[in-house]
Amino acid sequence: MALFATCVTDTLYPRTGQAVVKLLERLGCEVDFPAAQTCCGQMHYNTGYPRHAASLAADYERIFTEYDAVVAPSGSCVGMVREIYPKLLDSTRAAQRSHELSEFLVDVLGVTDVGAYFPHRVTYHPTCHSLRMLEVGDRPLRLLRAVRGLELVELPEADSCCGFGGTFAIKNADTSGAMLADKIKGVTETVAEVLTAGDNSCLMHIGGGLSRLRAGVNPVHLAEILSSTEEEPWQAVA
Amino acid sequence: MAGRGVTWLGTPTFPKAARTALADPQLRANLRNATTTIRGKRADAVAELPDWEPLRRAGEAIKDQVLGDLDTYLERLEAAVTARGGIVHWARDADEANEIVLRLTREAGAEEVVKVKSMATAEIGLNEALAEGGVRAVETDLAELIVQLGEDRPSHILVPAIHRNRAEIREIFRREMPDVPEDITDEPKELAEAARRHLRQKFLTAKVAVSGANFAVADSGSIVVVESEGNGRMCLTLPETLITVMGIEKVVPTWSDLEVFLQLLPRSSTAERMNPYTSIWTGVTPGDGPKNFHLVLLDNGRTDTLADEVGRQALRCIRCSACLNVCPVYERTGGAAYGSVYPGPIGAILTPQLLGEDVDKQARSLPYASSLCGACFEVCPVRIDIPEVLVHLRAQAVEAKNKTSPEAVAMSALAWAMGDARRWAATQRIAGIGRLLSRGGRISSLPWPGSKWTSSRDLPAPPKETFRAWWRRTRG
Ligand code: SF4
């Protein structure tokens, strides 16, 4: 199987990529990272540049076609790959074998208890594309509930959008900021130490707001929680 | 000239209009309360039906069948209406439709018409056109009346006065209704009673009524209007002449098709199992109801919309407003920010399409007024994939734009860099220099256009080592 790291994780959140590798290897997978990969093309597609997106999609197909499965730590990118590529490409073999991390763990590997240990108070934001495009449902929650030491608290109005939306955050910065403010209000109400999600782009957005307010809540990708063990526990960035 | 009248001329682009709305805490509170309540109710009403998903698919299929063969169904409708004593008019655009209604009103010798809520007449600006011709139009739907008296603009499809609270409505009534009691409170019952008294007078004297239509059954020529207050029923039965203005996409083939929509619509819009009033009329009946019935079939950009394979699904819309109520953008900005008769997610895709070649900067900003969260698609009772159409319209806007705009250049450069792993790694190294801008692991201020991001949030400092560099170092 192959890891598709996504451009955001590769560039800004290498720890998430490392966590996916550690977790999947612990569960007995043979993980490869095809170095030719770059980006799924979602930003281009959603901003109105489908031709650029189609060329990145064709690259993706070529790079990943030989693998049995592709796993990515992003519901949004897998949504792009699985739901949108069929509109851009004739053949989507690799796209159809692509899975978001929680889907891969629960559906393909058939595990919900991945042997993780994470002694913190955690709240979970479902992220729009995981929730509605991929319909990952409660898979991430089932995984989190099986983590030893973890205290899961419900996020108020969890399924409302955080206001990221790619270039939306720039083009409609004020509206995006207002949506973010409400999301952050929900997060801080939970008094959680950690906010988790299956998408680093949403975590970047909400995390950016939390950081601006010095809210003291740590945004941590789901993969990093699941990869944390008693022997090698997760550590906050210094 | 397609789509004239759909937008309010002179309104600013969405981001600008949104800023004004966002700065109004009362507006935000009113909207939040209203949308949160209706969202919950709708979810309950839908959960009651075990076959909601098949129903949605049926609604989608019927509408697609109609749109695929629209000429046939419209001709069938015309024949059936004519056979039952009605008269059918075809209007290519807003001007033609307004002219027809004004002429018919004059022929009936009326100086005032009563109206039952109709999006189509709002779309063509009928009230203003009638006023220019010396005819007063009186809205009879309570919320429409509030908007009309408040010299306001509607901000919701179903609840045009959603942005007003009770105290504000009381003020409007006291100012604008000559016969309203001095000591009226803001109790809904008292407000409704005042409106009823005000309107009763109008119903009893009006010679002409103008209505919209939720559906028209091609087979029998029947027109259907659903409403909650019963004022529409008065309009549809008391006056001598009834003029219905209807978008051509509203036709359904048969009565059994209608049944599907009479389930989908009320649950999606008002979260009711069934709407309180469903009025159906077919041509004219001697001795009962209006003596003359006119049906104005309005195109106004619809056939052009039909020609677009991706965009045409917007014409499936049954104006239930469910997509407005779940939209996180609409919830913050309200309807006025969209500058159109059709606000919210559906407005963002319908407005620019109806305008066609007349699309301007303001309408072109609408497809970007979404974070593509997909909540609208999830609730839409006829499964309009609004995010898909939004992205499609963005691509059209990009096509029409200058290829050397800063955004187009940046997108091309990025695609070029991402087209090759070595180029991409080099780009990442350059981005890594962003570390220099950071303090304590965060970047709090960027030059334009990044400043739009840092206005309300930080960015993480790029790490020293990207994932691919780590992989190469440890595994390569
Ligand atoms: S687009 Fe769908 S949800 Fe929105 S108003 Fe139309 S029918 Fe209702």
XYZ file of C-alpha atoms and ligand atoms in Angstrom:
722
model
C 0.000 0.000 0.000
C 0.989 3.607 -0.574
C 0.798 6.719 1.547
C -0.518 9.839 -0.132
C 0.721 12.493 2.256
C -1.157 15.457 0.637
C 0.589 18.745 -0.069
C -0.481 20.385 3.183
C 0.718 17.560 5.417
C 3.914 17.081 3.440
C 4.828 20.755 3.593
C 3.500 21.935 6.949
C 2.691 18.892 9.086
C 5.373 16.211 8.581
C 4.540 14.833 12.033
C 1.163 13.664 10.739
C 2.801 11.804 7.863
C 5.276 10.202 10.239
C 2.419 9.218 12.550
C 0.559 7.500 9.710
C 3.663 5.518 8.812
C 4.296 4.520 12.422
C 0.659 3.537 12.968
C 0.242 1.512 9.788
C 3.538 -0.292 10.256
C 2.531 -1.140 13.813
C -0.613 -2.698 12.345
C 1.471 -4.789 9.977
C 1.208 -2.811 6.730
C 4.030 -2.333 4.311
C 3.994 1.397 3.619
C 5.545 3.047 0.614
C 5.789 6.741 -0.141
C 6.071 7.206 -3.913
C 8.303 10.256 -4.146
C 6.721 11.507 -7.365
C 3.496 12.517 -5.593
C 2.608 16.168 -4.970
C -1.019 17.331 -4.664
C -4.536 16.081 -5.457
C -5.481 19.298 -7.252
C -8.428 20.163 -5.057
C -7.479 23.766 -4.611
C -7.235 24.254 -8.346
C -10.507 22.492 -8.966
C -12.474 24.362 -6.324
C -11.099 27.738 -7.296
C -12.165 27.291 -10.919
C -9.114 25.823 -12.637
C -10.293 22.349 -13.650
C -7.645 21.910 -16.340
C -4.786 22.257 -13.872
C -6.651 19.914 -11.550
C -7.093 17.346 -14.322
C -3.392 17.286 -15.022
C -2.596 16.718 -11.321
C -5.293 14.024 -11.249
C -3.662 12.231 -14.183
C -0.335 12.330 -12.319
C -1.986 10.819 -9.278
C -3.462 7.974 -11.307
C -0.095 7.233 -12.895
C 1.859 7.380 -9.638
C -0.475 5.234 -7.558
C -1.866 2.802 -10.087
C 0.389 -0.114 -9.113
C -0.658 -0.147 -5.430
C -3.418 -2.241 -3.869
C -4.497 0.661 -1.702
C -3.694 4.324 -1.157
C -4.186 5.935 2.258
C -4.287 9.657 2.959
C -4.693 11.505 6.263
C -7.319 13.824 4.745
C -11.022 13.365 4.122
C -10.983 16.377 1.887
C -8.268 15.138 -0.476
C -9.705 11.624 -0.603
C -13.084 13.191 -1.360
C -11.485 15.016 -4.262
C -9.764 11.871 -5.484
C -12.695 9.496 -5.205
C -15.659 11.755 -5.962
C -14.272 14.337 -8.378
C -11.618 12.460 -10.376
C -14.319 10.485 -12.243
C -15.463 13.840 -13.666
C -11.937 14.670 -14.819
C -10.477 11.341 -15.961
C -11.569 8.341 -18.007
C -9.877 5.801 -15.786
C -9.818 6.134 -11.994
C -8.395 2.812 -10.846
C -6.107 4.279 -8.203
C -8.692 6.837 -7.156
C -11.241 4.146 -6.390
C -8.694 2.320 -4.211
C -7.959 5.403 -2.151
C -9.068 5.629 1.466
C -9.144 8.213 4.167
C -7.218 6.987 7.228
C -10.185 6.119 9.466
C -11.931 4.328 6.599
C -8.812 2.302 5.916
C -8.376 1.302 9.550
C -11.998 0.375 10.174
C -13.112 -0.995 6.791
C -9.972 -2.434 5.241
C -7.905 -3.495 8.255
C -10.994 -4.151 10.356
C -9.645 -2.600 13.582
C -11.071 0.013 15.912
C -8.645 -0.529 18.774
C -5.272 0.348 17.325
C -3.481 -0.009 20.656
C -3.049 3.691 21.212
C -2.523 5.550 24.475
C -3.296 9.258 24.767
C -4.067 10.564 28.252
C -5.710 13.868 27.338
C -9.102 15.527 27.141
C -9.984 15.579 23.430
C -12.765 17.011 21.292
C -13.400 16.014 17.682
C -14.369 18.207 14.709
C -15.784 16.046 11.886
C -14.696 18.290 8.938
C -17.199 18.884 6.127
C -15.723 16.717 3.400
C -15.145 13.719 5.679
C -18.654 14.127 6.968
C -20.612 14.782 3.771
C -18.496 13.807 0.794
C -16.990 10.610 2.186
C -19.567 9.925 4.874
C -16.953 8.534 7.259
C -19.642 8.665 9.929
C -18.595 7.628 13.416
C -15.462 5.728 12.344
C -13.086 8.347 13.804
C -15.108 8.436 17.018
C -15.024 4.655 17.326
C -11.251 4.780 16.911
C -10.936 7.539 19.504
C -13.158 5.758 22.026
C -10.832 2.765 21.899
C -7.785 4.865 22.800
C -6.621 4.220 26.356
C -6.458 7.214 28.646
C -8.378 9.448 26.263
C -11.310 11.465 27.512
C -13.600 12.327 24.602
C -15.831 15.394 24.940
C -18.512 16.332 22.440
C -17.994 19.483 20.397
C -21.070 21.763 20.321
C -22.428 22.213 16.776
C -19.724 19.868 15.630
C -20.993 19.449 12.089
C -21.024 23.133 11.183
C -18.256 24.306 8.889
C -15.176 25.961 10.408
C -15.100 28.461 7.540
C -11.894 27.335 5.863
C -13.046 26.316 2.381
C -9.659 26.789 0.704
C -9.545 30.118 -1.106
C -12.869 31.003 0.565
C -10.842 31.953 3.651
C -9.130 34.628 1.555
C -11.864 35.660 -0.882
C -14.493 35.970 1.832
C -12.165 36.576 4.743
C -14.758 38.341 6.919
C -17.409 35.667 6.607
C -14.800 32.964 7.070
C -13.582 34.721 10.203
C -17.122 34.890 11.604
C -17.594 31.162 11.037
C -14.235 30.491 12.654
C -15.155 32.568 15.703
C -18.252 30.444 16.324
C -16.290 27.221 15.862
C -13.677 28.389 18.341
C -16.361 29.295 20.826
C -17.549 25.684 20.653
C -14.024 24.336 21.057
C -13.191 26.445 24.084
C -16.536 25.572 25.717
C -15.448 21.936 25.844
C -12.394 22.857 27.920
C -10.512 20.216 25.939
C -6.722 20.204 25.789
C -6.695 18.854 22.284
C -8.812 19.447 19.198
C -8.578 16.656 16.682
C -9.825 16.074 13.139
C -9.003 14.026 10.078
C -7.882 17.017 8.018
C -4.865 19.209 8.594
C -6.298 22.031 6.483
C -9.274 22.454 8.835
C -6.946 22.079 11.826
C -4.703 24.743 10.321
C -7.698 27.072 10.128
C -9.161 26.413 13.570
C -5.684 26.082 15.037
C -4.731 29.416 13.520
C -7.650 31.032 15.300
C -6.914 29.286 18.593
C -3.289 30.346 18.358
C -4.244 33.962 17.687
C -6.360 33.935 20.845
C -3.710 32.039 22.814
C -6.553 29.717 23.700
C -4.299 26.954 24.937
C -5.991 24.222 22.896
C -3.650 22.061 20.838
C -4.776 21.064 17.322
C -3.622 17.488 16.714
C -4.372 15.314 13.706
C -6.221 12.053 14.419
C -3.258 10.051 13.079
C -0.981 11.506 15.726
C -3.355 10.450 18.502
C -3.718 6.959 17.087
C 0.021 6.541 16.665
C 0.758 7.536 20.241
C 1.605 4.641 22.594
C 2.691 4.200 26.169
C 6.249 3.463 25.007
C 6.326 6.403 22.611
C 3.719 8.896 23.767
C 2.723 11.932 21.733
C 4.521 15.103 22.715
C 3.425 18.659 22.094
C 5.652 20.715 19.820
C 8.004 22.733 21.983
C -31.833 40.119 -22.831
C -31.976 37.355 -20.266
C -32.668 37.470 -16.574
C -33.368 41.174 -16.135
C -34.531 42.083 -12.712
C -33.091 39.122 -10.824
C -30.541 41.234 -8.980
C -30.865 44.603 -7.345
C -28.822 46.991 -9.369
C -26.101 48.812 -7.539
C -25.596 46.281 -4.742
C -21.958 45.660 -3.868
C -20.158 42.361 -4.422
C -20.740 39.635 -1.881
C -17.604 40.064 0.252
C -18.341 43.778 0.646
C -22.043 43.369 1.358
C -21.219 40.585 3.797
C -18.937 42.874 5.771
C -21.824 45.276 6.366
C -24.108 42.464 7.456
C -21.492 40.926 9.737
C -21.107 44.233 11.532
C -24.789 44.179 12.586
C -25.092 42.112 15.789
C -28.907 42.330 15.882
C -29.150 40.920 12.366
C -26.780 38.096 13.206
C -28.700 37.206 16.346
C -32.058 37.246 14.506
C -30.696 35.022 11.759
C -28.980 32.621 14.078
C -32.093 32.088 16.175
C -34.327 31.610 13.177
C -32.086 29.272 11.227
C -31.113 27.158 14.238
C -34.750 26.553 15.133
C -35.894 25.672 11.644
C -32.859 23.445 11.059
C -33.717 21.283 14.029
C -37.377 21.074 13.110
C -36.624 20.113 9.530
C -34.312 17.339 10.619
C -37.067 15.911 12.832
C -39.726 16.178 10.124
C -37.483 14.403 7.635
C -36.387 11.700 10.075
C -40.039 10.696 10.438
C -40.142 9.385 6.885
C -38.353 6.092 6.373
C -38.376 6.602 2.610
C -36.990 10.149 2.512
C -34.027 9.223 0.330
C -36.136 7.387 -2.311
C -38.530 10.356 -2.257
C -35.668 12.757 -2.954
C -34.518 10.577 -5.807
C -38.071 10.484 -7.184
C -38.273 14.273 -6.990
C -34.958 14.579 -8.767
C -35.995 12.116 -11.478
C -39.342 13.785 -12.182
C -37.762 17.210 -12.461
C -35.036 15.896 -14.736
C -37.595 14.232 -16.958
C -39.500 17.505 -17.243
C -36.369 19.532 -17.948
C -35.259 17.033 -20.563
C -38.472 17.479 -22.506
C -39.681 20.875 -21.403
C -41.278 21.944 -24.722
C -43.575 18.958 -24.761
C -44.772 19.434 -21.199
C -45.331 23.160 -21.650
C -47.375 22.601 -24.790
C -49.418 19.986 -22.989
C -49.961 22.428 -20.129
C -51.004 25.200 -22.519
C -53.504 22.953 -24.274
C -55.026 21.801 -20.986
C -55.287 25.334 -19.545
C -56.872 26.632 -22.748
C -59.341 23.754 -22.882
C -60.523 24.719 -19.394
C -61.140 28.333 -20.300
C -57.808 29.897 -19.268
C -55.568 32.038 -21.444
C -51.835 31.318 -21.717
C -49.203 33.996 -22.416
C -45.520 33.438 -23.096
C -42.983 35.944 -21.793
C -39.382 35.807 -22.895
C -38.084 38.175 -20.235
C -39.035 40.440 -17.350
C -40.165 43.339 -19.561
C -42.514 41.175 -21.584
C -44.020 39.579 -18.501
C -44.544 42.936 -16.772
C -46.167 44.381 -19.880
C -48.599 41.488 -20.097
C -49.640 41.798 -16.449
C -50.015 45.571 -16.655
C -52.129 45.318 -19.815
C -54.403 42.670 -18.296
C -54.801 44.734 -15.131
C -55.788 47.806 -17.115
C -58.226 45.788 -19.199
C -59.860 44.691 -15.956
C -60.122 48.334 -14.909
C -58.162 47.910 -11.667
C -55.870 50.387 -9.915
C -54.838 47.985 -7.218
C -53.951 44.309 -7.329
C -53.613 41.905 -4.430
C -50.709 39.519 -4.578
C -50.039 36.157 -3.108
C -46.383 35.564 -2.442
C -44.548 34.833 -5.640
C -40.851 34.571 -6.329
C -41.403 34.907 -10.059
C -42.995 38.348 -9.759
C -40.245 39.440 -7.384
C -37.727 38.225 -9.942
C -39.202 40.389 -12.700
C -39.758 43.399 -10.457
C -43.486 43.392 -11.118
C -44.480 45.661 -8.240
C -42.188 48.418 -9.479
C -43.339 47.950 -13.074
C -46.981 48.150 -12.032
C -46.280 51.250 -9.964
C -44.748 52.924 -12.999
C -47.956 52.099 -14.838
C -50.068 53.601 -12.046
C -51.143 50.353 -10.410
C -50.566 49.581 -6.735
C -49.591 46.046 -5.764
C -50.445 44.874 -2.254
C -48.554 41.927 -0.799
C -50.832 39.687 1.251
C -48.361 37.248 2.692
C -47.581 38.477 6.209
C -43.824 38.405 5.829
C -43.977 39.971 2.371
C -46.207 42.660 3.779
C -43.676 43.398 6.510
C -40.958 43.739 3.903
C -43.147 45.883 1.651
C -44.258 48.220 4.422
C -40.730 48.422 5.818
C -39.496 49.425 2.349
C -37.059 46.651 2.861
C -35.705 43.853 0.792
C -36.664 40.249 1.344
C -33.862 38.244 2.837
C -35.209 34.708 2.687
C -37.228 32.765 0.135
C -39.851 31.569 2.547
C -39.553 33.972 5.445
C -38.652 37.210 3.685
C -38.636 39.083 6.991
C -36.415 36.562 8.780
C -33.991 39.351 9.569
C -36.616 41.271 11.557
C -37.679 40.573 15.111
C -41.068 41.226 16.658
C -40.226 44.622 18.087
C -39.025 45.824 14.725
C -42.211 44.544 13.054
C -44.386 46.362 15.567
C -42.590 49.589 14.747
C -43.115 49.072 11.010
C -46.841 48.398 11.480
C -47.330 51.456 13.675
C -45.627 53.616 11.132
C -47.199 52.247 7.960
C -50.689 50.922 8.749
C -53.171 53.763 9.104
C -55.735 51.706 11.052
C -53.412 50.007 13.531
C -54.277 50.401 17.263
C -52.005 52.815 19.127
C -51.299 50.368 21.944
C -50.444 47.325 19.829
C -47.823 45.094 21.484
C -45.273 42.859 19.815
C -47.241 39.683 20.563
C -47.386 37.603 17.356
C -51.166 37.238 17.797
C -51.748 40.985 17.888
C -49.445 41.616 14.968
C -51.155 38.963 12.880
C -54.568 40.366 13.793
C -53.537 43.863 12.706
C -52.304 42.510 9.397
C -55.481 40.522 8.896
C -57.701 43.567 9.402
C -55.523 45.595 7.085
C -55.685 42.940 4.379
C -59.368 42.016 4.663
C -60.270 45.395 3.281
C -57.980 44.829 0.321
C -59.332 41.364 -0.489
C -62.935 42.515 -0.537
C -62.328 45.337 -2.964
C -59.676 43.932 -5.303
C -60.712 43.138 -8.844
C -57.415 41.575 -9.850
C -55.122 39.137 -8.095
C -51.647 38.131 -9.114
C -50.177 34.857 -7.958
C -47.158 32.704 -8.455
C -47.276 28.948 -8.756
C -45.447 26.201 -6.946
C -46.389 23.625 -9.536
C -48.475 23.215 -12.657
C -49.797 19.823 -13.724
C -49.386 19.417 -17.483
C -52.017 16.727 -17.882
C -54.913 18.634 -16.375
C -53.736 22.245 -16.608
C -54.053 22.668 -12.845
C -52.050 25.283 -10.996
C -50.914 24.660 -7.433
C -50.029 27.144 -4.713
C -49.031 26.040 -1.228
C -48.999 28.453 1.706
C -49.450 28.628 5.449
C -51.649 31.614 6.122
C -54.691 31.211 3.935
C -54.390 34.734 2.595
C -53.443 33.259 -0.739
C -56.714 31.418 -0.854
C -58.555 34.732 -0.535
C -56.570 36.129 -3.456
C -57.267 33.081 -5.529
C -61.010 33.040 -5.022
C -62.355 36.559 -4.422
C -61.154 38.723 -7.339
C -62.704 38.566 -10.803
C -59.443 38.230 -12.655
C -56.580 35.996 -11.628
C -53.166 36.302 -13.244
C -50.552 33.671 -12.471
C -46.917 34.302 -13.317
C -44.915 31.106 -13.366
C -41.377 30.115 -14.310
C -41.457 27.567 -17.103
C -39.592 24.987 -14.996
C -42.488 24.619 -12.566
C -44.447 22.162 -14.661
C -44.841 18.531 -13.548
C -46.330 15.819 -15.800
C -49.153 14.305 -13.721
C -51.040 14.405 -10.437
C -49.117 11.447 -9.096
C -45.879 13.345 -9.714
C -47.343 16.239 -7.764
C -47.835 13.936 -4.811
C -44.070 13.464 -4.456
C -43.486 17.212 -4.200
C -46.351 17.789 -1.790
C -44.396 15.537 0.574
C -40.941 16.938 -0.142
C -41.803 20.616 -0.011
C -43.496 21.171 3.375
C -41.090 18.982 5.322
C -38.110 20.720 3.761
C -39.378 24.255 4.068
C -41.515 24.746 7.163
C -40.791 21.327 8.706
C -44.499 20.512 8.552
C -45.908 17.157 7.532
C -48.306 18.963 5.294
C -48.665 22.640 4.553
C -51.856 24.219 5.953
C -53.232 25.465 2.627
C -52.886 23.878 -0.787
C -54.902 25.691 -3.441
C -55.394 24.064 -6.792
C -57.362 25.565 -9.647
C -57.961 24.544 -13.226
C -59.028 27.147 -15.770
C -62.291 28.856 -14.856
C -65.499 27.473 -13.423
C -68.701 29.417 -14.129
C -70.266 30.716 -10.908
C -67.221 29.898 -8.769
C -63.983 31.787 -8.291
C -62.396 34.167 -10.792
C -64.149 34.759 -14.136
C -60.891 35.199 -16.029
C -57.720 33.236 -15.593
C -54.415 34.128 -17.253
C -51.243 32.108 -17.049
C -47.986 33.903 -17.884
C -45.196 31.456 -18.648
C -41.907 33.136 -17.871
C -38.544 32.269 -19.414
C -36.246 35.099 -18.230
C -32.987 33.189 -18.636
C -34.318 29.707 -18.010
C -33.831 28.239 -21.497
C -30.245 29.499 -21.465
C -29.726 27.849 -18.080
C -31.200 24.655 -19.490
C -28.513 24.610 -22.147
C -25.773 24.180 -19.521
C -25.381 20.502 -18.707
C -23.977 20.959 -15.199
C -25.827 24.143 -14.290
C -29.308 23.136 -15.405
C -29.958 21.149 -12.222
C -30.597 24.504 -10.526
C -33.933 24.490 -12.364
C -35.053 21.501 -10.303
C -35.365 23.869 -7.322
C -38.759 23.911 -5.622
C -37.877 26.985 -3.516
C -38.185 25.214 -0.211
C -35.335 27.289 1.289
C -33.861 24.362 3.209
C -30.456 25.159 1.740
C -30.613 28.691 3.157
C -31.446 27.447 6.613
C -28.453 25.123 6.807
C -25.931 27.350 5.059
C -23.239 28.638 7.454
C -22.521 31.562 5.139
C -26.173 32.614 4.873
C -26.516 32.259 8.637
C -23.821 34.919 9.117
C -24.618 37.332 6.294
C -28.362 37.084 5.731
C -30.043 37.279 2.378
C -29.452 40.910 1.482
C -25.724 40.321 0.987
C -26.553 38.224 -2.075
C -28.123 41.255 -3.737
C -30.643 39.043 -5.455
C -34.227 37.894 -5.246
C -32.744 34.422 -4.756
C -30.386 34.453 -1.762
C -28.408 31.677 -0.104
C -26.832 28.686 -1.800
C -29.504 28.328 -4.470
C -29.264 32.051 -5.187
C -25.512 31.778 -5.565
C -25.979 29.384 -8.483
C -29.331 30.476 -9.897
C -28.742 34.219 -9.986
C -25.685 34.277 -12.268
C -27.228 31.645 -14.501
C -30.512 33.497 -14.987
C -28.588 36.666 -15.747
C -26.642 34.867 -18.460
C -24.765 37.351 -20.574
C -25.837 40.216 -18.336
C -23.824 38.802 -15.469
C -21.869 41.575 -13.725
C -19.188 41.808 -11.066
C -21.690 41.494 -8.254
C -23.373 38.355 -9.628
C -19.991 36.904 -10.504
C -18.959 37.136 -6.852
C -21.829 34.879 -5.764
C -20.388 31.454 -6.707
C -17.493 32.227 -4.349
C -19.843 32.909 -1.432
C -19.502 29.355 -0.170
C -16.995 27.266 1.743
C -18.246 24.219 -0.209
C -19.148 22.501 3.033
C -21.901 20.580 1.259
C -24.674 21.120 3.815
C -26.943 22.515 1.071
C -26.634 19.425 -1.101
C -27.286 17.213 1.881
C -30.684 18.805 2.619
C -31.903 19.654 -0.868
C -35.106 17.679 -1.457
C -34.433 17.430 -5.195
C -30.734 16.646 -4.772
C -29.290 19.687 -6.483
C -25.519 19.311 -6.139
C -25.021 22.975 -5.337
C -21.264 22.654 -4.620
C -20.780 21.059 -8.020
C -22.545 23.932 -9.754
C -20.693 26.536 -7.684
C -17.353 25.127 -8.782
C -18.582 24.869 -12.374
C -19.593 28.539 -12.337
C -16.256 29.506 -10.818
C -14.532 27.785 -13.714
C -16.716 29.752 -16.126
C -15.842 32.979 -14.344
C -12.144 32.118 -14.583
C -12.518 31.400 -18.304
C -14.130 34.770 -18.870
C -11.438 36.559 -16.899
C -8.077 37.853 -17.905
C -5.593 34.965 -18.073
C -2.935 37.196 -16.526
C -4.813 38.068 -13.334
C -2.610 37.582 -10.250
C -4.729 34.610 -9.216
C -4.531 32.895 -12.615
C -0.771 33.378 -12.701
C -0.362 32.026 -9.171
C -2.556 29.013 -9.943
C -0.602 28.223 -13.095
C 2.709 28.587 -11.303
C 1.556 26.339 -8.504
C 0.229 23.712 -10.923
C 3.544 23.843 -12.763
C 5.484 23.348 -9.532
C 3.210 20.511 -8.485
C 3.511 18.870 -11.874
C 6.927 17.513 -10.952
C 8.239 16.238 -7.618
C 11.641 17.931 -7.925
C 10.090 21.295 -8.722
C 7.664 20.764 -5.853
C 10.442 20.021 -3.371
C 12.205 23.204 -4.482
C 8.998 25.164 -3.951
C 8.661 23.693 -0.480
C 12.194 24.822 0.331
C 11.288 28.368 -0.694
C 8.089 28.208 1.384
C 10.265 27.031 4.270
C 11.812 30.477 4.337
C 8.453 31.494 5.843
C 10.070 30.354 9.099
C 11.847 33.696 9.100
C 8.473 35.440 9.487
C 7.488 33.368 12.469
C 7.655 33.996 16.185
C 7.204 31.152 18.619
C 6.208 28.765 15.863
C 3.487 30.982 14.468
C 3.141 33.569 11.717
C 0.777 36.361 12.712
C 1.132 38.808 9.901
C 1.628 38.347 6.166
C 1.718 40.798 3.278
C -1.327 40.978 0.946
C -3.095 38.720 -0.040
C -1.902 36.577 2.864
C -2.976 39.443 5.128
C -6.561 38.345 4.486
C -5.669 35.135 6.252
C -3.713 36.679 9.090
C -6.465 39.217 9.754
C -8.096 36.669 12.053
C -5.788 33.694 12.368
C -2.147 32.644 12.585
C -0.305 30.287 10.284
C 1.983 27.583 11.594
C 5.639 28.178 10.831
C 6.846 25.751 8.170
C 8.817 22.902 9.771
C 12.554 22.543 9.217
C 12.044 19.302 7.386
C 9.150 18.410 5.099
C 7.665 14.939 5.207
C 9.268 13.962 1.924
C 12.676 15.110 3.147
C 12.203 13.059 6.298
C 11.232 10.006 4.245
C 14.262 10.379 2.004
C 16.574 10.827 4.998
C 15.245 7.885 6.992
C 13.912 5.485 4.362
C 15.264 6.608 1.056
S -31.955 24.376 -3.986
Fe -32.938 22.643 -3.026
S -32.855 23.131 -0.846
Fe -32.455 25.046 -1.923
S -34.445 26.026 -2.126
Fe -34.131 24.833 -3.978
S -35.080 22.873 -3.584
Fe -34.826 23.861 -1.615
